[in-house]
Coordinates of C-alpha atoms and ligand atoms in Angstrom, one line a residue:
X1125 CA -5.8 -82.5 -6.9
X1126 CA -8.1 -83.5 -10.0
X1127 CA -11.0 -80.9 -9.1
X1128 CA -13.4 -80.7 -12.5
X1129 CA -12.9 -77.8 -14.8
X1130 CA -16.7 -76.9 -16.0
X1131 CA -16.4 -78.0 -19.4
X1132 CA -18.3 -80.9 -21.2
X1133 CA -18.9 -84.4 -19.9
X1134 CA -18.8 -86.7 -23.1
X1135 CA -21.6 -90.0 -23.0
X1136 CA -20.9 -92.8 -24.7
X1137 CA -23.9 -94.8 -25.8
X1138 CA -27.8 -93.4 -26.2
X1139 CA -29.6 -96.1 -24.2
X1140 CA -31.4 -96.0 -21.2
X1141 CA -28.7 -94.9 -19.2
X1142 CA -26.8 -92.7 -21.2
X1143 CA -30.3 -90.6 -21.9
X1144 CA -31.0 -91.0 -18.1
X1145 CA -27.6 -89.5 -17.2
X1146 CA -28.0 -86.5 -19.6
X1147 CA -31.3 -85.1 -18.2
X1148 CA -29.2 -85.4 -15.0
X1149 CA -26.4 -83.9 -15.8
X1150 CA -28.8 -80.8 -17.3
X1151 CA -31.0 -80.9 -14.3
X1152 CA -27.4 -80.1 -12.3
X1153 CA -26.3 -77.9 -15.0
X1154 CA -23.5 -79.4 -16.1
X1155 CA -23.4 -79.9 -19.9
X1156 CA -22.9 -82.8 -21.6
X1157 CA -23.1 -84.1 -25.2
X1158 CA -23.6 -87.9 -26.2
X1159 CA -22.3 -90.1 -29.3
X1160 CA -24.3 -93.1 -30.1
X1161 CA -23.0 -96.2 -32.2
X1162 CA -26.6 -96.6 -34.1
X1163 CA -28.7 -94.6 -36.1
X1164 CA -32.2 -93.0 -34.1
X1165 CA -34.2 -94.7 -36.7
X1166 CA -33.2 -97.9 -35.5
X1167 CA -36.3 -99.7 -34.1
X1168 CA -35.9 -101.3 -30.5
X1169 CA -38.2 -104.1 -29.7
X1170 CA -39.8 -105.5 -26.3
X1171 CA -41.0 -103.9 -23.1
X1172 CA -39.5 -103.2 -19.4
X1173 CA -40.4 -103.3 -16.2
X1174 CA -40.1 -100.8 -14.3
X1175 CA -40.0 -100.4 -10.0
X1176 CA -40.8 -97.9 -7.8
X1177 CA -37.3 -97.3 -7.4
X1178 CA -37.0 -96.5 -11.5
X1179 CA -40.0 -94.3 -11.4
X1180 CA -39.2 -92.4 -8.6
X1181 CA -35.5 -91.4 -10.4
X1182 CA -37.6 -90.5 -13.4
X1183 CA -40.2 -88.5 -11.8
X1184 CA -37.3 -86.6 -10.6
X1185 CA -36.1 -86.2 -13.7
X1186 CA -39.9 -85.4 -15.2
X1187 CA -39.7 -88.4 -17.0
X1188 CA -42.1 -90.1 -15.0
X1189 CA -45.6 -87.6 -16.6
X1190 CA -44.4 -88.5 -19.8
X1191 CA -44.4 -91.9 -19.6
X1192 CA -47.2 -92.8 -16.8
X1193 CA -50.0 -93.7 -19.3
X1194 CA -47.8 -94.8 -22.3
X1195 CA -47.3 -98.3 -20.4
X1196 CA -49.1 -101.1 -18.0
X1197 CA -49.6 -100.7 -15.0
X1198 CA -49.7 -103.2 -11.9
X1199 CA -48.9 -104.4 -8.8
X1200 CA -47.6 -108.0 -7.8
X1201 CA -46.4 -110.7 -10.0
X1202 CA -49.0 -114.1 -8.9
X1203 CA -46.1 -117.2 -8.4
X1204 CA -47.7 -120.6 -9.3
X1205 CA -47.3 -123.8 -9.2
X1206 CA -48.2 -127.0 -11.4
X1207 CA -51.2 -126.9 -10.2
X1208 CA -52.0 -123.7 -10.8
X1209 CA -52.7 -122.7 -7.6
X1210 CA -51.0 -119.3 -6.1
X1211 CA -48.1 -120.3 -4.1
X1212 CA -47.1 -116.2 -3.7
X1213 CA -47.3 -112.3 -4.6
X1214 CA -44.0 -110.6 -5.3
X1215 CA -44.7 -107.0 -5.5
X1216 CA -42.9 -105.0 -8.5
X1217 CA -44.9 -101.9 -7.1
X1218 CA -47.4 -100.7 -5.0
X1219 CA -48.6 -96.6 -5.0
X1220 CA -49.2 -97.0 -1.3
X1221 CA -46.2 -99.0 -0.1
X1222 CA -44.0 -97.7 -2.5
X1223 CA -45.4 -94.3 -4.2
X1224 CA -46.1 -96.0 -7.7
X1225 CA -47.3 -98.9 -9.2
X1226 CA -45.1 -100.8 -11.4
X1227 CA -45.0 -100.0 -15.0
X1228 CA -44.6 -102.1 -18.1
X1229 CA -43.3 -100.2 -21.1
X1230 CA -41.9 -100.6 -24.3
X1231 CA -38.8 -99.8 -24.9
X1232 CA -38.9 -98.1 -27.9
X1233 CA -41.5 -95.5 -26.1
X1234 CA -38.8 -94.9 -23.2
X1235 CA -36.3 -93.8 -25.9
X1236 CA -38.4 -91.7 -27.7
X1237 CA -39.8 -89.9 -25.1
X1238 CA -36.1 -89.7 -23.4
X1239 CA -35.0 -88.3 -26.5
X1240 CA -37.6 -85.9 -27.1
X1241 CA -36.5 -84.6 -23.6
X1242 CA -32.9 -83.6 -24.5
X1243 CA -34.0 -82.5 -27.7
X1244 CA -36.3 -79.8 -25.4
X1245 CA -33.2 -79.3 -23.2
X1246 CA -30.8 -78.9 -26.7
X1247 CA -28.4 -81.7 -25.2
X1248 CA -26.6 -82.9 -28.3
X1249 CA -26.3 -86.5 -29.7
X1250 CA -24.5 -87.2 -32.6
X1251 CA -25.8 -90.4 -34.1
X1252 CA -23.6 -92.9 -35.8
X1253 CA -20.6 -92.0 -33.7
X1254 CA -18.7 -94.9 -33.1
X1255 CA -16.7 -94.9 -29.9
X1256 CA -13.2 -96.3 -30.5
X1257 CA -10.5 -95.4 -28.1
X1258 CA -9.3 -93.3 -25.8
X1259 CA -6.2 -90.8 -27.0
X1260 CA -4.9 -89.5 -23.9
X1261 CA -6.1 -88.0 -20.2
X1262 CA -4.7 -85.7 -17.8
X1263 CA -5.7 -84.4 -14.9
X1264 CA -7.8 -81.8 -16.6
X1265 CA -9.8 -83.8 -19.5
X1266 CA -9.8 -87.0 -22.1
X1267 CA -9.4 -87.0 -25.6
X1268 CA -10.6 -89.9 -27.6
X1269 CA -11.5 -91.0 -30.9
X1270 CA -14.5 -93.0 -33.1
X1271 CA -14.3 -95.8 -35.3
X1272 CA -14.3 -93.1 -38.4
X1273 CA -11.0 -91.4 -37.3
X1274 CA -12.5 -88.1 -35.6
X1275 CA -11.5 -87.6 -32.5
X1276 CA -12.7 -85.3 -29.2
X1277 CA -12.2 -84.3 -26.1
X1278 CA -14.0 -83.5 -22.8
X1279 CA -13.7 -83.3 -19.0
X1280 CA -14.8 -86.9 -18.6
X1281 CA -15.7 -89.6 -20.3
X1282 CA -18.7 -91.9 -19.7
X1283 CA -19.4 -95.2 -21.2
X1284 CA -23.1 -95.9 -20.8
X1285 CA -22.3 -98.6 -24.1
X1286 CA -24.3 -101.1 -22.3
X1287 CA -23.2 -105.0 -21.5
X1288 CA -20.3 -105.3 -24.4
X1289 CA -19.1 -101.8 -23.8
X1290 CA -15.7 -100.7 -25.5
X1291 CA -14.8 -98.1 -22.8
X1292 CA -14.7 -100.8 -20.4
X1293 CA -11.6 -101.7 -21.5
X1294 CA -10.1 -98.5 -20.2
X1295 CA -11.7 -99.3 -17.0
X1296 CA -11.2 -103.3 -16.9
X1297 CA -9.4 -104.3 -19.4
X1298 CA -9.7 -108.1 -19.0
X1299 CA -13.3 -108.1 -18.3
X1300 CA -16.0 -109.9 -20.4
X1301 CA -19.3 -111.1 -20.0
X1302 CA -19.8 -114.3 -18.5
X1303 CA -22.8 -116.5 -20.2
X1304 CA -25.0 -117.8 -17.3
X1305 CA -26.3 -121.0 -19.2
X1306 CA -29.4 -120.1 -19.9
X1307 CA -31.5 -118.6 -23.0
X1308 CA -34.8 -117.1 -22.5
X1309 CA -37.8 -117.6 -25.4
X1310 CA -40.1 -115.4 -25.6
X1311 CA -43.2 -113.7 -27.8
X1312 CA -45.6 -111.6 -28.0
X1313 CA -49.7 -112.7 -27.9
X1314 CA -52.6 -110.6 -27.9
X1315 CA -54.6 -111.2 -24.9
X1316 CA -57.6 -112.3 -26.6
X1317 CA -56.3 -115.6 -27.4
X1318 CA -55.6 -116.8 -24.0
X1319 CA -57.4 -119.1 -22.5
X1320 CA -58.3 -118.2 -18.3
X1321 CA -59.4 -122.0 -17.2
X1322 CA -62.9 -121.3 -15.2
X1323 CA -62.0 -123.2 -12.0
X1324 CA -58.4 -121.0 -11.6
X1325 CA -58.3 -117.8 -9.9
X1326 CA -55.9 -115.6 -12.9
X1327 CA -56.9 -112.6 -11.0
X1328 CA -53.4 -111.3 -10.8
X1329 CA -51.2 -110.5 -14.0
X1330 CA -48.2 -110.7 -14.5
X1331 CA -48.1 -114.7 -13.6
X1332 CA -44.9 -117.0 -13.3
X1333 CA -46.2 -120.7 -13.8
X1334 CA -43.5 -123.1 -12.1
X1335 CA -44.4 -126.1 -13.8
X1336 CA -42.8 -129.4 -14.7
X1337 CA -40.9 -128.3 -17.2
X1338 CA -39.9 -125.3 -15.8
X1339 CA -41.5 -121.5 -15.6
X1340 CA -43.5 -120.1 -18.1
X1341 CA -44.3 -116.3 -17.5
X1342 CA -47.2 -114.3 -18.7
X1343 CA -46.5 -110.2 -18.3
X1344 CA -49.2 -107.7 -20.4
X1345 CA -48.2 -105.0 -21.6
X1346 CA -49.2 -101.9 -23.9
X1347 CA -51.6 -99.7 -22.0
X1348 CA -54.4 -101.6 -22.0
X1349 CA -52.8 -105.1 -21.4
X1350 CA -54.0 -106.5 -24.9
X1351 CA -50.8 -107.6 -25.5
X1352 CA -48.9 -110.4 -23.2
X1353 CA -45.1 -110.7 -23.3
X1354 CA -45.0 -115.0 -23.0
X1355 CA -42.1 -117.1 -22.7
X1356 CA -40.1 -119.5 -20.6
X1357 CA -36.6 -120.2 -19.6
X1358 CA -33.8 -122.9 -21.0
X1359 CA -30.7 -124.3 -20.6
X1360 CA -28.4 -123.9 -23.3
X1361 CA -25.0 -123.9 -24.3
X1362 CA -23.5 -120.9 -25.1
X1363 CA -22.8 -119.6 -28.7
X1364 CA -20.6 -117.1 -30.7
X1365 CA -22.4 -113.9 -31.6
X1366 CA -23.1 -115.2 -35.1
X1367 CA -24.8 -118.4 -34.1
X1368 CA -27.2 -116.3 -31.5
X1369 CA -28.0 -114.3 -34.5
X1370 CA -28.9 -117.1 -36.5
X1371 CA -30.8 -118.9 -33.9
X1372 CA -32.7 -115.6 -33.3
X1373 CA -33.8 -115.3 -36.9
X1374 CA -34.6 -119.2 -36.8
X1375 CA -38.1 -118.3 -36.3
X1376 CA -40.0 -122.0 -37.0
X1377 CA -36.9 -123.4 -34.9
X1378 CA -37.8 -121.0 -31.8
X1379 CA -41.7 -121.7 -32.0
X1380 CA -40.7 -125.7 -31.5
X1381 CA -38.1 -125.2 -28.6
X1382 CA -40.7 -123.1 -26.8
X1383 CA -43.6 -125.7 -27.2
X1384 CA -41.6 -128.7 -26.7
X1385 CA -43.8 -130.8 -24.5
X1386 CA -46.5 -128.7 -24.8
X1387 CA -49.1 -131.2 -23.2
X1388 CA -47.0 -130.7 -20.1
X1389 CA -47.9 -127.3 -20.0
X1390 CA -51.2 -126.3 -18.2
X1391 CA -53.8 -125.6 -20.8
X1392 CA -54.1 -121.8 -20.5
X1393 CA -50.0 -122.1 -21.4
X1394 CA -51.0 -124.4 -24.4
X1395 CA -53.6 -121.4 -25.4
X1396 CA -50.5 -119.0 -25.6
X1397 CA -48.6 -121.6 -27.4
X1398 CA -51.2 -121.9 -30.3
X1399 CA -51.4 -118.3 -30.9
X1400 CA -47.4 -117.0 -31.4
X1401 CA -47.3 -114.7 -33.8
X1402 CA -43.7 -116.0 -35.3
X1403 CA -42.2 -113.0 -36.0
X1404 CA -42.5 -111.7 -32.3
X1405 CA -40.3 -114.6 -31.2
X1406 CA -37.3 -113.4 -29.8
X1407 CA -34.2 -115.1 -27.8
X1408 CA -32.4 -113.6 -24.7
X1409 CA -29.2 -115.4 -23.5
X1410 CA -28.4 -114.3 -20.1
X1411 CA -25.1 -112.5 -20.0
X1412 CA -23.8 -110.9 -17.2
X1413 CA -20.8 -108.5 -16.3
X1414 CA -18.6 -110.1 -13.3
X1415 CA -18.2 -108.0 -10.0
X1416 CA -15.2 -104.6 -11.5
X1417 CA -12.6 -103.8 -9.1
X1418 CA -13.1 -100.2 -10.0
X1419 CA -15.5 -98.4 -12.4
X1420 CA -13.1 -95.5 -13.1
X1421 CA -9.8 -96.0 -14.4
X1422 CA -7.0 -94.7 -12.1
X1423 CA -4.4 -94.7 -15.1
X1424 CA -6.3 -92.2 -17.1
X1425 CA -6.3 -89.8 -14.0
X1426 CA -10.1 -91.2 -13.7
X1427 CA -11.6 -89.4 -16.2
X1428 CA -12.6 -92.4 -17.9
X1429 CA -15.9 -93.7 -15.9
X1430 CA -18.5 -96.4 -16.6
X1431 CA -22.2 -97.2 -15.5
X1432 CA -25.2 -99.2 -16.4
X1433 CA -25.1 -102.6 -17.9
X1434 CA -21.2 -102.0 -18.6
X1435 CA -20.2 -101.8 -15.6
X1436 CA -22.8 -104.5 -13.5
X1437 CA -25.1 -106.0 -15.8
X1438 CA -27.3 -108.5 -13.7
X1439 CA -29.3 -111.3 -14.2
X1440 CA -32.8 -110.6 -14.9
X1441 CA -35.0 -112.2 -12.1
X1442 CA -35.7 -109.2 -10.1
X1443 CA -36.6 -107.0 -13.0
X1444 CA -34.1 -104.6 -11.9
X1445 CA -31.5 -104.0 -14.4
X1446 CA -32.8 -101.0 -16.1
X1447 CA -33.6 -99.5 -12.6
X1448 CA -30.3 -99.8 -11.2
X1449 CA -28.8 -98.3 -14.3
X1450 CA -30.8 -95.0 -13.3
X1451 CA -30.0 -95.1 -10.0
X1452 CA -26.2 -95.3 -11.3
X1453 CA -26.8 -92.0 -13.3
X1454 CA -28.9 -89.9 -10.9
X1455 CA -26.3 -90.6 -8.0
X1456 CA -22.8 -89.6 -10.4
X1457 CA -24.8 -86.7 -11.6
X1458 CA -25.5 -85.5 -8.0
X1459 CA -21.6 -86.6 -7.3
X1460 CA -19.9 -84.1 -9.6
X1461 CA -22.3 -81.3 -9.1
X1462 CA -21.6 -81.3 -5.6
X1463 CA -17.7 -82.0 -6.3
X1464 CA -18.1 -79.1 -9.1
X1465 CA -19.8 -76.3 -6.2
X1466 CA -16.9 -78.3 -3.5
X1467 CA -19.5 -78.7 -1.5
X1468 CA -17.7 -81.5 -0.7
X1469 CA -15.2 -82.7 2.2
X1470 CA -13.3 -84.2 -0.7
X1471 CA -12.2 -82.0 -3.8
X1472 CA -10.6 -85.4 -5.0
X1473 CA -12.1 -87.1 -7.9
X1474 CA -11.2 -90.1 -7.5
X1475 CA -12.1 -90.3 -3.7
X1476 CA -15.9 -89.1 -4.9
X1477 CA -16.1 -91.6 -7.4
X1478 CA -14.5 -94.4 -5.2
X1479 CA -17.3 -93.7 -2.7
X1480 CA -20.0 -93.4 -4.9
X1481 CA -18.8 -96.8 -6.2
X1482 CA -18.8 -98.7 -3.0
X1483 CA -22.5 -97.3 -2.6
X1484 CA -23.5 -98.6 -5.8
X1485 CA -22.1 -101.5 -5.4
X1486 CA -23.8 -102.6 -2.2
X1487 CA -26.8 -102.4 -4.0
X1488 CA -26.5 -104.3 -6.6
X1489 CA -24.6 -107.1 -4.5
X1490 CA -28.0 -107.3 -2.7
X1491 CA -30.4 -107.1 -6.1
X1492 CA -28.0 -110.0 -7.1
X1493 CA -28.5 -112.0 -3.1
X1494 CA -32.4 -111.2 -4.1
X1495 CA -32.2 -112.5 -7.5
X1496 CA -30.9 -115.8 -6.3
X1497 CA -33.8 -116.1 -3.9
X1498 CA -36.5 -115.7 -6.5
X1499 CA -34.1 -117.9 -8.8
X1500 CA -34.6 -120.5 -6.0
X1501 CA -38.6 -120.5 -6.2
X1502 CA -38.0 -121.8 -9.3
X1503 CA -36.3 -124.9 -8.4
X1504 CA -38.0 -128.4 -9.0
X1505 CA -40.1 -129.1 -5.9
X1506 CA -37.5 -131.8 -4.2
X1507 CA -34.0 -129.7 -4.7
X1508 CA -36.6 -126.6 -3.7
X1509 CA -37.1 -128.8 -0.2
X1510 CA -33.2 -129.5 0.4
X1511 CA -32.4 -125.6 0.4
X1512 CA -32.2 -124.1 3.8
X1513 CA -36.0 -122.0 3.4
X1514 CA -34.0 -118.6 3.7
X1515 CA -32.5 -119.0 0.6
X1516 CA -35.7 -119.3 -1.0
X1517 CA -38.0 -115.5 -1.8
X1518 CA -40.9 -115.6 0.5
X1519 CA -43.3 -112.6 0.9
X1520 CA -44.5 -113.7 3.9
X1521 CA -40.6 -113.5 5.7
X1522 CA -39.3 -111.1 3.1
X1523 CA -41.7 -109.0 2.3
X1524 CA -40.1 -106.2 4.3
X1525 CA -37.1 -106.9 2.6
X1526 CA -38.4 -104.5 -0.5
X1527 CA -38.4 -101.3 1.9
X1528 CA -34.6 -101.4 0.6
X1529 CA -35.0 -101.7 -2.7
X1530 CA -38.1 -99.6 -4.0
X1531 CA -38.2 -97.1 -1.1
X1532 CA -34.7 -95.5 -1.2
X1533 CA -33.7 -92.0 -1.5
X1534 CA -30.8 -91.4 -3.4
X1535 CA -30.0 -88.2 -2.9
X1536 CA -29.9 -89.0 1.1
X1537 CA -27.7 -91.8 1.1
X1538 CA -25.2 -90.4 -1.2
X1539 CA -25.2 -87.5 0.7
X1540 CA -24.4 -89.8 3.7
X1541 CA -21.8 -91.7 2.0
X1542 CA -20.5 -88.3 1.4
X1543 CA -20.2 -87.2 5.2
X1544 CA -22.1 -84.6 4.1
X1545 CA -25.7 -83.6 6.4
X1546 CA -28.8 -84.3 4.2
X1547 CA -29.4 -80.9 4.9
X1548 CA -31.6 -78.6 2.3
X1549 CA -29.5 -78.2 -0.6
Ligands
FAD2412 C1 -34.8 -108.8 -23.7 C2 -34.4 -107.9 -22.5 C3 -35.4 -107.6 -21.5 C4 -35.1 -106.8 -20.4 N1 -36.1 -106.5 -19.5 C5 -35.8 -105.7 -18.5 C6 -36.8 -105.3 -17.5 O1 -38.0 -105.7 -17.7 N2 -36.5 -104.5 -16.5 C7 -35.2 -104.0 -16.4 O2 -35.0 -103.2 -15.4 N3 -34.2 -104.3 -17.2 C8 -34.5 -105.2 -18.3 N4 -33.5 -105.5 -19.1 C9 -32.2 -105.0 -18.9 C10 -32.1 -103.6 -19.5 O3 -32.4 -103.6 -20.8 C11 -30.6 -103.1 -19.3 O4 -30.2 -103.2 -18.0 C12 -30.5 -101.6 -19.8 O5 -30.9 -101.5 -21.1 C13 -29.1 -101.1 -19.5 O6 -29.0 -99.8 -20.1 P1 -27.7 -99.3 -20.6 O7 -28.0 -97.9 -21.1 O8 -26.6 -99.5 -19.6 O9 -27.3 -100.2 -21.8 P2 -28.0 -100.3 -23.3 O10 -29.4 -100.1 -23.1 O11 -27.5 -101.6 -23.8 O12 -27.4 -99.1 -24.1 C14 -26.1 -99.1 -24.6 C15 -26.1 -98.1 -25.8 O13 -24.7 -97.9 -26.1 C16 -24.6 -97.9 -27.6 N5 -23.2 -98.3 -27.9 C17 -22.6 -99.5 -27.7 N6 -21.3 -99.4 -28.0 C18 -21.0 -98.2 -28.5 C19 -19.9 -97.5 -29.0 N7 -18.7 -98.2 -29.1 N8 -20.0 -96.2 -29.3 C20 -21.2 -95.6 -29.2 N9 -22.3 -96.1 -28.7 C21 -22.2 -97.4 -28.4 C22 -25.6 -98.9 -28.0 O14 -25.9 -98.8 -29.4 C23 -26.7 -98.6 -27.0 O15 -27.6 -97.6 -27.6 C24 -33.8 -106.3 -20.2 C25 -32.8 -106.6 -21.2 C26 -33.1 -107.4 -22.3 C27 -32.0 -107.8 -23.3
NAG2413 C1 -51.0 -95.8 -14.3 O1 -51.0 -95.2 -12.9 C2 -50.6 -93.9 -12.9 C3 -50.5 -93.5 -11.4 O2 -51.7 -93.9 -10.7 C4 -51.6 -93.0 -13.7 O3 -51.2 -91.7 -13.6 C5 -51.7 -93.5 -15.1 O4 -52.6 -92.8 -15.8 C6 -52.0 -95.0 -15.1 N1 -51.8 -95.4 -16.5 C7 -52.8 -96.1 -17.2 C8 -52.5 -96.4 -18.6 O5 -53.8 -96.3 -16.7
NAG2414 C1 -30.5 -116.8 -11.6 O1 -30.9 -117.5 -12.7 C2 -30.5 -116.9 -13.9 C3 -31.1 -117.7 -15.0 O2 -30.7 -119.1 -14.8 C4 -29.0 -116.9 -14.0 O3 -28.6 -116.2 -15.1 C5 -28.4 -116.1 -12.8 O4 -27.0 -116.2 -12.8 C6 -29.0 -116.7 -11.5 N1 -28.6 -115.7 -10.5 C7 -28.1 -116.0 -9.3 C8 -27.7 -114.9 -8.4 O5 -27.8 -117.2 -9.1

């Protein structure tokens, strides 16, 4: 029986969901320290989105106060066409449908005020810590060591060490992320220089124009919107690490990929286009982790656990990657407390963790089944018209759909998945 002994849960990796999984673990408390690869002054750049379902696990977590008006906030993403005329709404949030409004927020001022959080709590990071390998597990803990020959041990281990994660290869060793084909281009305009035409209705913000050429996307952001996150989508052939690099830095290179046939563009998209500020330029090549057969590893007595982007990163469509990588670590933290109090039917580890799995799982299989449906209302008009409609994101059909997604309660379903009567705790 591999119950938990209550010692220290070691995190690997100080990003979103390695922070998120901390102020869980406290909020349960169970303690837990975290080693991050890079150093805190390390600047992050770019915003998230953020979902109902996000906000809720960080209100929770009373992240949510902190970070309400540090961001954007808004409702529905406006789809359309070449034309410029509104094809569809796809709401990212909604206070009355879905108890908050989406939020837009850089990243850098999630991280900060995450940080500033466990600092409050004393939950210790030790900063340029590299994770290395894992020494040996037993049914009581893990020992492992970092790139600078230290080693140390604890009851679990966590890797929250995002899409190219190292402990992953405890978990699944053959794994690695698959390139989906295409790069995304983006920058950052200030507001002002956009053009609104006067006889188009750019009421709604964020927009997704599907035009010719493809979809060009306008998303403010900073609190007051003066800044818009602009870009659009390509296909391109995959690189080594080295060459992305060097494309990213490629700054005058990236401004003429991302206005190549400018005229096509609608004219408020040729206003962004004239206004890049080149050094906000930035490339994202869609990578994603294939479907794990396990996110625990059975030969190391399943101490040795992964969540976030290392264990499902998603394609970005649905704005839901961050999200799902809190939902990960507010549902294990709930796991272990209640395996720690055996408030469980199970004292087995790996049974709790094999459940909590197939529960995670099922969501993102269906943020993935809803990602292909928005990818499809980006298709060119005819290949758009030779897909069976379903397939294709529709708020007028789907719009129910979301319920799912943005209104679910963690703590009850795991509690389900458990067996266990949602009863008061
Ligand atoms: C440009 C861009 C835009 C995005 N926009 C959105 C959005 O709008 N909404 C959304 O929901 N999601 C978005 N995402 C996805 C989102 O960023 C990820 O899903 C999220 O960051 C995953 O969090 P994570 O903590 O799992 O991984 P990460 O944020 O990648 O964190 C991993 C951490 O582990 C550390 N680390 C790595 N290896 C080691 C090691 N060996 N030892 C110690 N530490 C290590 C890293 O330094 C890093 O701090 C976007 C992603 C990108 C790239
Ligand atoms: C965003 O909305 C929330 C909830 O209504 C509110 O508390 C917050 O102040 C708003 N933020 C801004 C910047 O207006
Ligand atoms: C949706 O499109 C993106 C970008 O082309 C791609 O990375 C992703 O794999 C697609 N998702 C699905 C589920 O087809």
């Amino acid at each position: 029986m591999d119950s938990i002994p209550e010692t220290n849960v070691a995190i690997v990796g100080a990003g979103l969901a390695g922070l998120t999984l901390a102020l869980a673990l406290h909020a349960r408390s169970i303690p837990c320290s975290i080693y991050e690869l890079r150093d805190p002054t390390v600047k992050t750049t770019g915003a998230l989105m953020l979902s109902p379902n996000a906000l809720k696990v960080l209100d929770s977590l009373q992240v949510y106060d902190r970070i309400r008006s540090k961001g954007y906030n808004f409702t529905n993403i406006a789809f359309k066409n070449a034309d410029e005329e509104t094809t569809d709404l796809y709401p990212l949030g909604d206070e009355q449908q879905y108890g908050y409004k989406a939020l837009r927020i850089y990243r850098q001022t999630l991280l900060e005020q995450l940080r500033a959080m466990l600092h409050a709590r004393s939950i210790p990071i030790t900063y340029g810590k590299k994770f290395h390998q894992v020494l040996s597990a037993s049914a009581t803990g893990v020992r492992f060591a970092f790139a600078d020959g230290t080693s140390a041990s604890a009851s679990l281990l966590i890797g929250t060490d995002g899409i190219h994660s190292t402990v992953r290869k405890y978990v699944s060793p053959s794994t690695t992320p698959t390139y989906s084909g295409t790069l995304a281009i983006t920058c950052a305009i200030p507001s002002s220089a956009l053009q609104f035409p006067a006889d188009k209705d750019y009421s709604v913000l964020p927009v997704a124009i599907h035009g010719t050429l493809g979809t060009f996307v306008l998303a403010p952001q900073d609190v007051d919107g003066s800044e818009v996150l602009a870009g659009t989508q390509k296909k391109y052939p995959e690189q080594p690490r080295e060459e992305w690099d060097r494309l990213f830095a490629g700054k005058d290179k990236l401004l003429a990929m991302l206005s190549e046939d400018k005229s096509s563009w609608p004219s408020l998209v040729q206003s962004a286009l004239g206004a890049v500020p080149k050094e906000t330029l930035s490339i994202w090549p869609y990578y994603t982790v294939p479907k794990l057969p396990c996110w625990s590893s059975s030969s190391h007595c399943n101490r040795v656990i992964i969540l976030g982007d290392a264990a499902h990163a998603i394609p970005p469509t649905a704005g839901q990657g961050a999200s799902q990588a809190f939902e990960d670590a507010f549902s294990l933290a709930l796991l272990l407390s209640k395996l720690l109090s055996s408030q469980l039917a199970t004292s087995d580890l790996a049974a709790a963790l094999g459940i909590w799995q197939t529960y995670r799982q099922e969501r993102i299989d269906r943020v993935i089944a809803l990602t292909l449906k928005l990818n499809n209302t980006r298709l060119p008009k005819g290949e758009r018209e030779n897909l069976d409609q379903k397939m294709i994101w529709s708020s007028e059909r789907d719009l129910g759909e979301l319920e799912w997604l943005y209104n679910h309660d963690i703590e009850a379903a795991v509690l389900r998945a458990l067996g266990e009567a949602a009863g008061p705790r």
